[in-house]
Amino acid sequence: MSGTPAPKVVMLAPGELFGGVETQLLGLSESLRDRNGSAPILALFHDHELAARARQAGLRVVLIRARHRYDPAAARDLRDLVDGAGVDVLHVHGYRAAVTAAVAGKRLGVPVVKTEHGLPEPGGGPVARLKKALNRRLDGWATRKVGAAVCYVTADIMARCADMHRGLERRVVHNGIAPLDPASTARPPELSTDACEVGLVGRVSEVKGIGFALRALAASGVPGRVRLHVIGSGPLERRLSREALDLGLAGRVAFHGFQRNVYDWLAHLDILLMPSLHEGLPYTLLEAMSLGTAVVASRVGGLAEVLRDGETGLLVEVGDVAGIAAAITRLAEDPRLRTGLGRRAAAEQRARYTLQTMTDAYLGIYAEATR
């Protein structure tokens, strides 16, 4: 990309929560700035954790006004930003960003790139399912209307969106991170050196499969010294806490809520457990791999796409409580296996899922879009 002027990019995203999408936005924005001297502008609908971290990193944050999800004022704000900042590319994340770009219409005058980070979460009542279906239809309409070049964090998501994005330019761009050094982390005081410490990191919601983890921990044959730490917050915390007590797991399960020092947790866990119903390519997985932590995960989505069973992690079928229990027990009783899985996973992350590789891919996509 040398000799080519760096494109001016606006990243449009909700910024309501802080998870994998927001981690990618922040990492990619900083990497683009450091590589090209041209930092993207983050245009966000919410002034929350992502906005705070972006400002702390020296990135420009612009808040988009919106009284509701489809407020036309948001489209006007976006048009004003694109016109005033001399923007070359609009990079949208999420259905709300795509719809806002579509409402803004041709007057935006810039090409649009879209990243698909995952699929709608399953479950919920009839009203919730109807809203998800409507939002997905709107998302597909908006993405086609703006003629976006669509990027998918896994081949699995790309295949699942084939009909919705038919006729558009499409490709896979895996998430990536800079290598992490476990020596720079500190062991959280909540982790005992006498127990086998298993962690589950992420939003406490149905899609994460935490109920399967609890039932696996309670299964006969799982050593009593195995403990589960749930790192994250979400709508199911209270229900799952009660379920843990009902399963007789008092003292063996702890819900810690949102933690800023997540690398400390990941580096010092004995096992990271990811029994999800579905996943894109979670940053938690890449971070655990980089830190050399053994992973037990569902054979779905990006988890199955990245991990090689028995080489860089252990894979189990979705909802297979007995399989989860057996994998945990196997790793709890075999420290050499844990170490080997972690070492090979760290090498895999450094070879294939790097921040530099991801940044190069997006720079190429921006260049193609602006030609």
mmCIF file of C-alpha atoms in Angstrom:
data_model
loop_
_atom_site.group_PDB
_atom_site.id
_atom_site.type_symbol
_atom_site.label_atom_id
_atom_site.label_comp_id
_atom_site.label_asym_id
_atom_site.label_seq_id
_atom_site.Cartn_x
_atom_site.Cartn_y
_atom_site.Cartn_z
ATOM 1 C CA MET A 1 0.000 0.000 0.000
ATOM 2 C CA SER A 2 3.077 2.282 -0.009
ATOM 3 C CA GLY A 3 2.753 5.366 -2.171
ATOM 4 C CA THR A 4 -1.041 5.261 -1.995
ATOM 5 C CA PRO A 5 -2.720 8.025 0.031
ATOM 6 C CA ALA A 6 -4.402 6.613 3.119
ATOM 7 C CA PRO A 7 -8.196 6.635 2.771
ATOM 8 C CA LYS A 8 -10.252 8.677 5.222
ATOM 9 C CA VAL A 9 -12.603 6.199 6.884
ATOM 10 C CA VAL A 10 -15.631 6.615 9.112
ATOM 11 C CA MET A 11 -16.534 3.598 11.267
ATOM 12 C CA LEU A 12 -20.278 3.681 11.989
ATOM 13 C CA ALA A 13 -21.419 1.433 14.845
ATOM 14 C CA PRO A 14 -23.842 1.403 17.788
ATOM 15 C CA GLY A 15 -21.241 1.499 20.589
ATOM 16 C CA GLU A 16 -23.925 0.385 23.037
ATOM 17 C CA LEU A 17 -22.057 -2.591 24.520
ATOM 18 C CA PHE A 18 -18.428 -3.639 24.625
ATOM 19 C CA GLY A 19 -17.697 -7.039 23.132
ATOM 20 C CA GLY A 20 -16.077 -8.560 20.081
ATOM 21 C CA VAL A 21 -17.443 -6.029 17.580
ATOM 22 C CA GLU A 22 -16.172 -3.124 19.653
ATOM 23 C CA THR A 23 -12.811 -4.821 20.224
ATOM 24 C CA GLN A 24 -12.385 -5.192 16.470
ATOM 25 C CA LEU A 25 -13.375 -1.562 15.833
ATOM 26 C CA LEU A 26 -10.889 -0.263 18.368
ATOM 27 C CA GLY A 27 -8.032 -2.523 17.301
ATOM 28 C CA LEU A 28 -8.540 -1.913 13.586
ATOM 29 C CA SER A 29 -8.873 1.859 14.055
ATOM 30 C CA GLU A 30 -5.653 2.111 16.052
ATOM 31 C CA SER A 31 -3.833 -0.140 13.593
ATOM 32 C CA LEU A 32 -4.971 1.925 10.598
ATOM 33 C CA ARG A 33 -3.778 5.086 12.339
ATOM 34 C CA ASP A 34 -0.401 3.583 13.218
ATOM 35 C CA ARG A 35 0.121 2.126 9.740
ATOM 36 C CA ASN A 36 -1.003 5.099 7.658
ATOM 37 C CA GLY A 37 -1.100 8.122 9.921
ATOM 38 C CA SER A 38 -4.791 8.524 9.096
ATOM 39 C CA ALA A 39 -7.020 7.531 11.977
ATOM 40 C CA PRO A 40 -10.621 6.565 11.245
ATOM 41 C CA ILE A 41 -13.413 8.599 12.818
ATOM 42 C CA LEU A 42 -15.681 6.556 15.069
ATOM 43 C CA ALA A 43 -19.307 7.598 14.579
ATOM 44 C CA LEU A 44 -21.340 6.042 17.396
ATOM 45 C CA PHE A 45 -24.948 6.091 18.541
ATOM 46 C CA HIS A 46 -24.022 5.655 22.235
ATOM 47 C CA ASP A 47 -21.472 7.390 24.434
ATOM 48 C CA HIS A 48 -20.483 4.323 26.431
ATOM 49 C CA GLU A 49 -17.432 2.081 26.919
ATOM 50 C CA LEU A 50 -16.273 2.062 23.289
ATOM 51 C CA ALA A 51 -16.434 5.852 23.062
ATOM 52 C CA ALA A 52 -14.457 6.206 26.291
ATOM 53 C CA ARG A 53 -11.744 3.772 25.186
ATOM 54 C CA ALA A 54 -11.525 5.356 21.747
ATOM 55 C CA ARG A 55 -11.010 8.827 23.217
ATOM 56 C CA GLN A 56 -8.412 7.405 25.598
ATOM 57 C CA ALA A 57 -6.584 5.981 22.557
ATOM 58 C CA GLY A 58 -6.598 9.426 20.918
ATOM 59 C CA LEU A 59 -9.232 8.601 18.312
ATOM 60 C CA ARG A 60 -11.901 11.056 17.225
ATOM 61 C CA VAL A 61 -15.427 10.111 18.327
ATOM 62 C CA VAL A 62 -18.534 11.705 16.811
ATOM 63 C CA LEU A 63 -21.917 10.973 18.377
ATOM 64 C CA ILE A 64 -24.822 10.447 16.004
ATOM 65 C CA ARG A 65 -28.131 11.850 17.292
ATOM 66 C CA ALA A 66 -31.051 9.439 17.312
ATOM 67 C CA ARG A 67 -34.204 9.405 19.401
ATOM 68 C CA HIS A 68 -34.951 5.893 18.154
ATOM 69 C CA ARG A 69 -33.281 3.269 15.972
ATOM 70 C CA TYR A 70 -34.567 4.661 12.679
ATOM 71 C CA ASP A 71 -34.538 8.397 13.408
ATOM 72 C CA PRO A 72 -33.895 10.282 10.102
ATOM 73 C CA ALA A 73 -31.850 12.799 12.116
ATOM 74 C CA ALA A 74 -29.144 10.140 12.338
ATOM 75 C CA ALA A 75 -28.899 9.976 8.547
ATOM 76 C CA ARG A 76 -28.582 13.776 8.381
ATOM 77 C CA ASP A 77 -25.813 13.731 10.974
ATOM 78 C CA LEU A 78 -24.016 11.034 9.002
ATOM 79 C CA ARG A 79 -24.261 13.000 5.735
ATOM 80 C CA ASP A 80 -22.927 16.129 7.454
ATOM 81 C CA LEU A 81 -19.993 14.159 8.894
ATOM 82 C CA VAL A 82 -19.084 12.536 5.578
ATOM 83 C CA ASP A 83 -19.277 15.877 3.741
ATOM 84 C CA GLY A 84 -17.440 17.887 6.377
ATOM 85 C CA ALA A 85 -14.592 15.451 7.018
ATOM 86 C CA GLY A 86 -13.773 14.605 3.403
ATOM 87 C CA VAL A 87 -14.491 10.932 3.951
ATOM 88 C CA ASP A 88 -13.487 8.321 1.331
ATOM 89 C CA VAL A 89 -15.084 5.164 2.778
ATOM 90 C CA LEU A 90 -17.931 4.440 5.187
ATOM 91 C CA HIS A 91 -17.404 1.197 7.122
ATOM 92 C CA VAL A 92 -20.609 0.049 8.842
ATOM 93 C CA HIS A 93 -20.992 -2.474 11.648
ATOM 94 C CA GLY A 94 -24.414 -3.850 12.556
ATOM 95 C CA TYR A 95 -27.899 -3.515 11.101
ATOM 96 C CA ARG A 96 -28.571 -0.102 12.640
ATOM 97 C CA ALA A 97 -25.498 1.354 10.972
ATOM 98 C CA ALA A 98 -26.444 -0.222 7.636
ATOM 99 C CA VAL A 99 -30.002 1.125 7.805
ATOM 100 C CA THR A 100 -28.756 4.620 8.676
ATOM 101 C CA ALA A 101 -26.437 4.552 5.661
ATOM 102 C CA ALA A 102 -29.290 3.404 3.434
ATOM 103 C CA VAL A 103 -31.587 6.179 4.694
ATOM 104 C CA ALA A 104 -28.816 8.705 4.051
ATOM 105 C CA GLY A 105 -28.965 7.480 0.435
ATOM 106 C CA LYS A 106 -26.893 8.412 -2.584
ATOM 107 C CA ARG A 107 -26.130 11.824 -1.121
ATOM 108 C CA LEU A 108 -23.435 10.139 0.968
ATOM 109 C CA GLY A 109 -21.383 9.902 -2.207
ATOM 110 C CA VAL A 110 -18.872 7.393 -0.788
ATOM 111 C CA PRO A 111 -18.512 3.617 -1.088
ATOM 112 C CA VAL A 112 -19.697 1.480 1.814
ATOM 113 C CA VAL A 113 -17.915 -1.495 3.369
ATOM 114 C CA LYS A 114 -19.806 -3.680 5.828
ATOM 115 C CA THR A 115 -18.510 -6.254 8.290
ATOM 116 C CA GLU A 116 -20.772 -9.104 9.373
ATOM 117 C CA HIS A 117 -19.606 -10.130 12.837
ATOM 118 C CA GLY A 118 -22.175 -12.816 13.628
ATOM 119 C CA LEU A 119 -25.746 -14.021 13.411
ATOM 120 C CA PRO A 120 -28.791 -12.946 15.450
ATOM 121 C CA GLU A 121 -28.925 -14.614 18.854
ATOM 122 C CA PRO A 122 -31.411 -17.498 19.012
ATOM 123 C CA GLY A 123 -34.193 -17.686 21.574
ATOM 124 C CA GLY A 124 -36.463 -15.086 23.095
ATOM 125 C CA GLY A 125 -40.242 -14.788 23.070
ATOM 126 C CA PRO A 126 -42.465 -14.314 20.004
ATOM 127 C CA VAL A 127 -42.115 -10.522 20.042
ATOM 128 C CA ALA A 128 -38.328 -10.707 20.342
ATOM 129 C CA ARG A 129 -38.125 -13.228 17.501
ATOM 130 C CA LEU A 130 -40.346 -11.032 15.315
ATOM 131 C CA LYS A 131 -38.125 -8.005 15.967
ATOM 132 C CA LYS A 132 -35.005 -9.993 15.100
ATOM 133 C CA ALA A 133 -36.564 -11.197 11.852
ATOM 134 C CA LEU A 134 -37.622 -7.650 10.944
ATOM 135 C CA ASN A 135 -34.212 -6.216 11.744
ATOM 136 C CA ARG A 136 -32.530 -8.912 9.661
ATOM 137 C CA ARG A 137 -34.764 -8.121 6.674
ATOM 138 C CA LEU A 138 -34.034 -4.412 7.061
ATOM 139 C CA ASP A 139 -30.343 -5.183 7.341
ATOM 140 C CA GLY A 140 -30.374 -7.159 4.089
ATOM 141 C CA TRP A 141 -32.355 -4.444 2.292
ATOM 142 C CA ALA A 142 -30.028 -1.698 3.542
ATOM 143 C CA THR A 143 -26.849 -3.605 2.664
ATOM 144 C CA ARG A 144 -28.076 -4.194 -0.890
ATOM 145 C CA LYS A 145 -29.351 -0.612 -1.255
ATOM 146 C CA VAL A 146 -25.936 0.895 -0.507
ATOM 147 C CA GLY A 147 -24.176 -1.756 -2.620
ATOM 148 C CA ALA A 148 -21.823 -2.574 0.215
ATOM 149 C CA ALA A 149 -18.709 -4.668 -0.145
ATOM 150 C CA VAL A 150 -19.416 -7.213 2.593
ATOM 151 C CA CYS A 151 -16.752 -8.776 4.789
ATOM 152 C CA TYR A 152 -17.428 -11.768 7.049
ATOM 153 C CA VAL A 153 -15.329 -12.729 10.049
ATOM 154 C CA THR A 154 -15.811 -16.441 9.214
ATOM 155 C CA ALA A 155 -16.601 -18.548 6.162
ATOM 156 C CA ASP A 156 -19.541 -19.975 8.120
ATOM 157 C CA ILE A 157 -21.223 -16.557 8.359
ATOM 158 C CA MET A 158 -20.482 -15.898 4.703
ATOM 159 C CA ALA A 159 -22.259 -19.110 3.714
ATOM 160 C CA ARG A 160 -25.260 -18.338 5.937
ATOM 161 C CA CYS A 161 -25.647 -14.869 4.371
ATOM 162 C CA ALA A 162 -25.372 -16.052 0.761
ATOM 163 C CA ASP A 163 -29.001 -15.352 -0.159
ATOM 164 C CA MET A 164 -29.257 -12.108 1.796
ATOM 165 C CA HIS A 165 -26.180 -10.647 0.058
ATOM 166 C CA ARG A 166 -26.538 -12.211 -3.367
ATOM 167 C CA GLY A 167 -24.959 -10.053 -6.070
ATOM 168 C CA LEU A 168 -22.724 -8.073 -3.712
ATOM 169 C CA GLU A 169 -18.944 -8.237 -3.453
ATOM 170 C CA ARG A 170 -18.215 -10.680 -0.618
ATOM 171 C CA ARG A 171 -15.136 -12.042 1.154
ATOM 172 C CA VAL A 172 -13.895 -13.450 4.457
ATOM 173 C CA VAL A 173 -11.642 -11.325 6.654
ATOM 174 C CA HIS A 174 -10.781 -13.101 9.882
ATOM 175 C CA ASN A 175 -10.413 -11.093 13.068
ATOM 176 C CA GLY A 176 -6.878 -10.654 14.309
ATOM 177 C CA ILE A 177 -4.966 -9.383 17.316
ATOM 178 C CA ALA A 178 -1.446 -8.385 18.247
ATOM 179 C CA PRO A 179 0.275 -11.185 20.201
ATOM 180 C CA LEU A 180 -0.307 -11.084 23.950
ATOM 181 C CA ASP A 181 2.367 -11.780 26.562
ATOM 182 C CA PRO A 182 1.175 -13.787 29.577
ATOM 183 C CA ALA A 183 4.166 -12.472 31.548
ATOM 184 C CA SER A 184 2.596 -9.003 31.485
ATOM 185 C CA THR A 185 -0.531 -10.205 33.313
ATOM 186 C CA ALA A 186 -1.289 -10.558 37.026
ATOM 187 C CA ARG A 187 -3.153 -13.493 38.542
ATOM 188 C CA PRO A 188 -6.577 -12.386 39.831
ATOM 189 C CA PRO A 189 -6.872 -13.033 43.583
ATOM 190 C CA GLU A 190 -10.153 -14.893 42.974
ATOM 191 C CA LEU A 191 -8.216 -17.728 41.292
ATOM 192 C CA SER A 192 -6.850 -20.427 43.585
ATOM 193 C CA THR A 193 -3.623 -22.296 42.910
ATOM 194 C CA ASP A 194 -5.135 -25.480 44.399
ATOM 195 C CA ALA A 195 -8.197 -25.701 42.143
ATOM 196 C CA CYS A 196 -8.592 -26.357 38.431
ATOM 197 C CA GLU A 197 -9.920 -22.982 37.373
ATOM 198 C CA VAL A 198 -12.296 -22.952 34.392
ATOM 199 C CA GLY A 199 -13.544 -19.677 32.955
ATOM 200 C CA LEU A 200 -16.390 -18.602 30.709
ATOM 201 C CA VAL A 201 -15.969 -15.066 29.342
ATOM 202 C CA GLY A 202 -18.684 -13.106 27.559
ATOM 203 C CA ARG A 203 -22.188 -11.749 27.751
ATOM 204 C CA VAL A 204 -24.377 -13.818 30.077
ATOM 205 C CA SER A 205 -27.011 -14.692 27.491
ATOM 206 C CA GLU A 206 -28.665 -17.742 25.981
ATOM 207 C CA VAL A 207 -26.293 -18.046 23.047
ATOM 208 C CA LYS A 208 -23.261 -18.589 25.305
ATOM 209 C CA GLY A 209 -24.541 -21.963 26.532
ATOM 210 C CA ILE A 210 -23.729 -21.295 30.180
ATOM 211 C CA GLY A 211 -26.493 -23.647 31.350
ATOM 212 C CA PHE A 212 -24.683 -26.513 29.608
ATOM 213 C CA ALA A 213 -21.508 -25.569 31.474
ATOM 214 C CA LEU A 214 -23.273 -25.640 34.843
ATOM 215 C CA ARG A 215 -24.804 -29.049 34.203
ATOM 216 C CA ALA A 216 -21.448 -30.379 33.004
ATOM 217 C CA LEU A 217 -19.728 -29.151 36.163
ATOM 218 C CA ALA A 218 -22.356 -30.943 38.258
ATOM 219 C CA ALA A 219 -21.912 -34.222 36.366
ATOM 220 C CA SER A 220 -20.542 -37.232 38.212
ATOM 221 C CA GLY A 221 -16.883 -37.826 37.460
ATOM 222 C CA VAL A 222 -15.902 -34.175 37.217
ATOM 223 C CA PRO A 223 -13.324 -33.575 39.973
ATOM 224 C CA GLY A 224 -14.604 -31.500 42.881
ATOM 225 C CA ARG A 225 -11.582 -29.203 42.624
ATOM 226 C CA VAL A 226 -12.852 -27.904 39.263
ATOM 227 C CA ARG A 227 -14.388 -24.422 39.668
ATOM 228 C CA LEU A 228 -16.175 -22.243 37.126
ATOM 229 C CA HIS A 229 -15.803 -18.464 36.880
ATOM 230 C CA VAL A 230 -18.279 -16.545 34.720
ATOM 231 C CA ILE A 231 -16.757 -13.246 33.562
ATOM 232 C CA GLY A 232 -19.343 -10.913 32.057
ATOM 233 C CA SER A 233 -22.778 -9.498 32.642
ATOM 234 C CA GLY A 234 -26.128 -10.035 30.975
ATOM 235 C CA PRO A 235 -29.818 -10.806 31.352
ATOM 236 C CA LEU A 236 -29.417 -14.381 32.627
ATOM 237 C CA GLU A 237 -27.125 -13.776 35.602
ATOM 238 C CA ARG A 238 -29.817 -14.137 38.269
ATOM 239 C CA ARG A 239 -31.446 -17.185 36.685
ATOM 240 C CA LEU A 240 -28.142 -18.993 36.177
ATOM 241 C CA SER A 241 -26.991 -18.172 39.717
ATOM 242 C CA ARG A 242 -30.125 -19.881 41.030
ATOM 243 C CA GLU A 243 -29.559 -22.816 38.696
ATOM 244 C CA ALA A 244 -26.014 -23.248 40.018
ATOM 245 C CA LEU A 245 -27.348 -23.439 43.581
ATOM 246 C CA ASP A 246 -30.065 -25.896 42.549
ATOM 247 C CA LEU A 247 -27.383 -28.129 41.003
ATOM 248 C CA GLY A 248 -25.429 -28.187 44.273
ATOM 249 C CA LEU A 249 -22.586 -26.047 42.948
ATOM 250 C CA ALA A 250 -22.362 -23.559 45.825
ATOM 251 C CA GLY A 251 -18.712 -22.617 46.248
ATOM 252 C CA ARG A 252 -17.770 -24.024 42.825
ATOM 253 C CA VAL A 253 -19.333 -21.364 40.584
ATOM 254 C CA ALA A 254 -18.807 -17.606 40.796
ATOM 255 C CA PHE A 255 -20.352 -14.837 38.708
ATOM 256 C CA HIS A 256 -17.936 -11.894 38.607
ATOM 257 C CA GLY A 257 -19.735 -9.521 36.232
ATOM 258 C CA PHE A 258 -17.910 -7.329 33.732
ATOM 259 C CA GLN A 259 -14.142 -7.210 34.336
ATOM 260 C CA ARG A 260 -11.737 -4.781 32.689
ATOM 261 C CA ASN A 261 -8.678 -6.964 33.375
ATOM 262 C CA VAL A 262 -9.906 -9.796 31.158
ATOM 263 C CA TYR A 263 -6.379 -10.645 29.945
ATOM 264 C CA ASP A 264 -5.377 -11.384 33.561
ATOM 265 C CA TRP A 265 -8.254 -13.845 33.822
ATOM 266 C CA LEU A 266 -7.601 -15.500 30.479
ATOM 267 C CA ALA A 267 -3.880 -15.904 31.105
ATOM 268 C CA HIS A 268 -4.288 -17.561 34.499
ATOM 269 C CA LEU A 269 -7.261 -19.827 33.889
ATOM 270 C CA ASP A 270 -6.477 -23.502 33.441
ATOM 271 C CA ILE A 271 -9.266 -23.875 30.862
ATOM 272 C CA LEU A 272 -11.399 -21.457 28.854
ATOM 273 C CA LEU A 273 -14.837 -22.932 28.216
ATOM 274 C CA MET A 274 -16.932 -21.770 25.233
ATOM 275 C CA PRO A 275 -20.069 -23.982 25.022
ATOM 276 C CA SER A 276 -21.855 -21.551 22.692
ATOM 277 C CA LEU A 277 -24.878 -22.269 20.517
ATOM 278 C CA HIS A 278 -23.224 -20.214 17.794
ATOM 279 C CA GLU A 279 -20.266 -17.858 17.432
ATOM 280 C CA GLY A 280 -18.636 -15.653 14.843
ATOM 281 C CA LEU A 281 -14.915 -15.347 15.529
ATOM 282 C CA PRO A 282 -14.808 -14.187 19.159
ATOM 283 C CA TYR A 283 -11.878 -12.127 20.338
ATOM 284 C CA THR A 284 -11.971 -14.043 23.607
ATOM 285 C CA LEU A 285 -10.932 -17.142 21.666
ATOM 286 C CA LEU A 286 -8.047 -15.392 19.910
ATOM 287 C CA GLU A 287 -6.889 -13.796 23.172
ATOM 288 C CA ALA A 288 -6.941 -17.116 25.028
ATOM 289 C CA MET A 289 -5.024 -18.759 22.173
ATOM 290 C CA SER A 290 -2.422 -15.996 22.191
ATOM 291 C CA LEU A 291 -1.984 -16.335 25.965
ATOM 292 C CA GLY A 292 -1.551 -20.117 25.692
ATOM 293 C CA THR A 293 -4.708 -21.101 27.583
ATOM 294 C CA ALA A 294 -6.342 -24.435 26.746
ATOM 295 C CA VAL A 295 -9.814 -24.093 25.203
ATOM 296 C CA VAL A 296 -12.876 -26.354 25.233
ATOM 297 C CA ALA A 297 -15.456 -25.113 22.709
ATOM 298 C CA SER A 298 -18.578 -26.057 20.806
ATOM 299 C CA ARG A 299 -18.090 -27.344 17.289
ATOM 300 C CA VAL A 300 -19.842 -24.340 15.711
ATOM 301 C CA GLY A 301 -19.096 -21.247 13.645
ATOM 302 C CA GLY A 302 -15.723 -19.640 14.068
ATOM 303 C CA LEU A 303 -14.851 -21.895 17.009
ATOM 304 C CA ALA A 304 -14.826 -24.934 14.722
ATOM 305 C CA GLU A 305 -13.246 -22.921 11.901
ATOM 306 C CA VAL A 306 -10.250 -21.835 13.982
ATOM 307 C CA LEU A 307 -9.634 -24.663 16.460
ATOM 308 C CA ARG A 308 -8.321 -28.072 15.402
ATOM 309 C CA ASP A 309 -9.728 -30.710 17.732
ATOM 310 C CA GLY A 310 -7.005 -32.362 19.784
ATOM 311 C CA GLU A 311 -4.286 -30.051 18.431
ATOM 312 C CA THR A 312 -5.144 -26.453 19.369
ATOM 313 C CA GLY A 313 -8.242 -27.111 21.502
ATOM 314 C CA LEU A 314 -10.962 -29.622 22.306
ATOM 315 C CA LEU A 315 -14.283 -29.454 20.432
ATOM 316 C CA VAL A 316 -17.627 -30.837 21.597
ATOM 317 C CA GLU A 317 -21.071 -30.890 20.022
ATOM 318 C CA VAL A 318 -23.534 -28.133 20.953
ATOM 319 C CA GLY A 319 -25.428 -28.985 24.124
ATOM 320 C CA ASP A 320 -23.442 -32.182 24.780
ATOM 321 C CA VAL A 321 -23.246 -31.901 28.554
ATOM 322 C CA ALA A 322 -21.515 -35.283 28.910
ATOM 323 C CA GLY A 323 -18.978 -34.285 26.254
ATOM 324 C CA ILE A 324 -18.247 -30.983 27.999
ATOM 325 C CA ALA A 325 -17.840 -32.791 31.331
ATOM 326 C CA ALA A 326 -15.484 -35.339 29.759
ATOM 327 C CA ALA A 327 -13.352 -32.644 28.102
ATOM 328 C CA ILE A 328 -13.064 -30.651 31.337
ATOM 329 C CA THR A 329 -12.157 -33.782 33.290
ATOM 330 C CA ARG A 330 -9.577 -34.821 30.706
ATOM 331 C CA LEU A 331 -7.817 -31.449 30.854
ATOM 332 C CA ALA A 332 -8.128 -31.157 34.640
ATOM 333 C CA GLU A 333 -6.293 -34.457 35.020
ATOM 334 C CA ASP A 334 -3.675 -33.905 32.305
ATOM 335 C CA PRO A 335 -1.618 -30.710 32.747
ATOM 336 C CA ARG A 336 0.723 -31.724 29.890
ATOM 337 C CA LEU A 337 -2.217 -31.868 27.481
ATOM 338 C CA ARG A 338 -3.367 -28.412 28.636
ATOM 339 C CA THR A 339 0.112 -27.015 28.082
ATOM 340 C CA GLY A 340 0.464 -28.608 24.649
ATOM 341 C CA LEU A 341 -2.901 -27.356 23.425
ATOM 342 C CA GLY A 342 -2.117 -23.857 24.667
ATOM 343 C CA ARG A 343 1.347 -23.772 23.106
ATOM 344 C CA ARG A 344 0.127 -24.877 19.681
ATOM 345 C CA ALA A 345 -2.841 -22.477 19.857
ATOM 346 C CA ALA A 346 -0.502 -19.558 20.607
ATOM 347 C CA ALA A 347 1.621 -20.427 17.562
ATOM 348 C CA GLU A 348 -1.528 -20.656 15.414
ATOM 349 C CA GLN A 349 -2.732 -17.207 16.500
ATOM 350 C CA ARG A 350 0.634 -15.641 15.710
ATOM 351 C CA ALA A 351 0.745 -17.294 12.296
ATOM 352 C CA ARG A 352 -2.832 -16.756 11.050
ATOM 353 C CA TYR A 353 -4.934 -14.390 13.145
ATOM 354 C CA THR A 354 -2.873 -11.235 13.503
ATOM 355 C CA LEU A 355 -3.824 -7.584 13.639
ATOM 356 C CA GLN A 356 -1.431 -6.862 10.769
ATOM 357 C CA THR A 357 -3.085 -9.443 8.500
ATOM 358 C CA MET A 358 -6.554 -8.088 9.263
ATOM 359 C CA THR A 359 -5.438 -4.477 8.714
ATOM 360 C CA ASP A 360 -3.807 -5.341 5.381
ATOM 361 C CA ALA A 361 -7.012 -7.012 4.223
ATOM 362 C CA TYR A 362 -9.187 -4.006 5.061
ATOM 363 C CA LEU A 363 -6.725 -1.574 3.477
ATOM 364 C CA GLY A 364 -6.973 -3.596 0.283
ATOM 365 C CA ILE A 365 -10.767 -3.560 0.440
ATOM 366 C CA TYR A 366 -10.852 0.212 1.017
ATOM 367 C CA ALA A 367 -8.510 0.714 -1.939
ATOM 368 C CA GLU A 368 -10.712 -1.398 -4.212
ATOM 369 C CA ALA A 369 -13.852 0.413 -3.032
ATOM 370 C CA THR A 370 -12.437 3.865 -3.786
ATOM 371 C CA ARG A 371 -11.128 3.009 -7.261
#
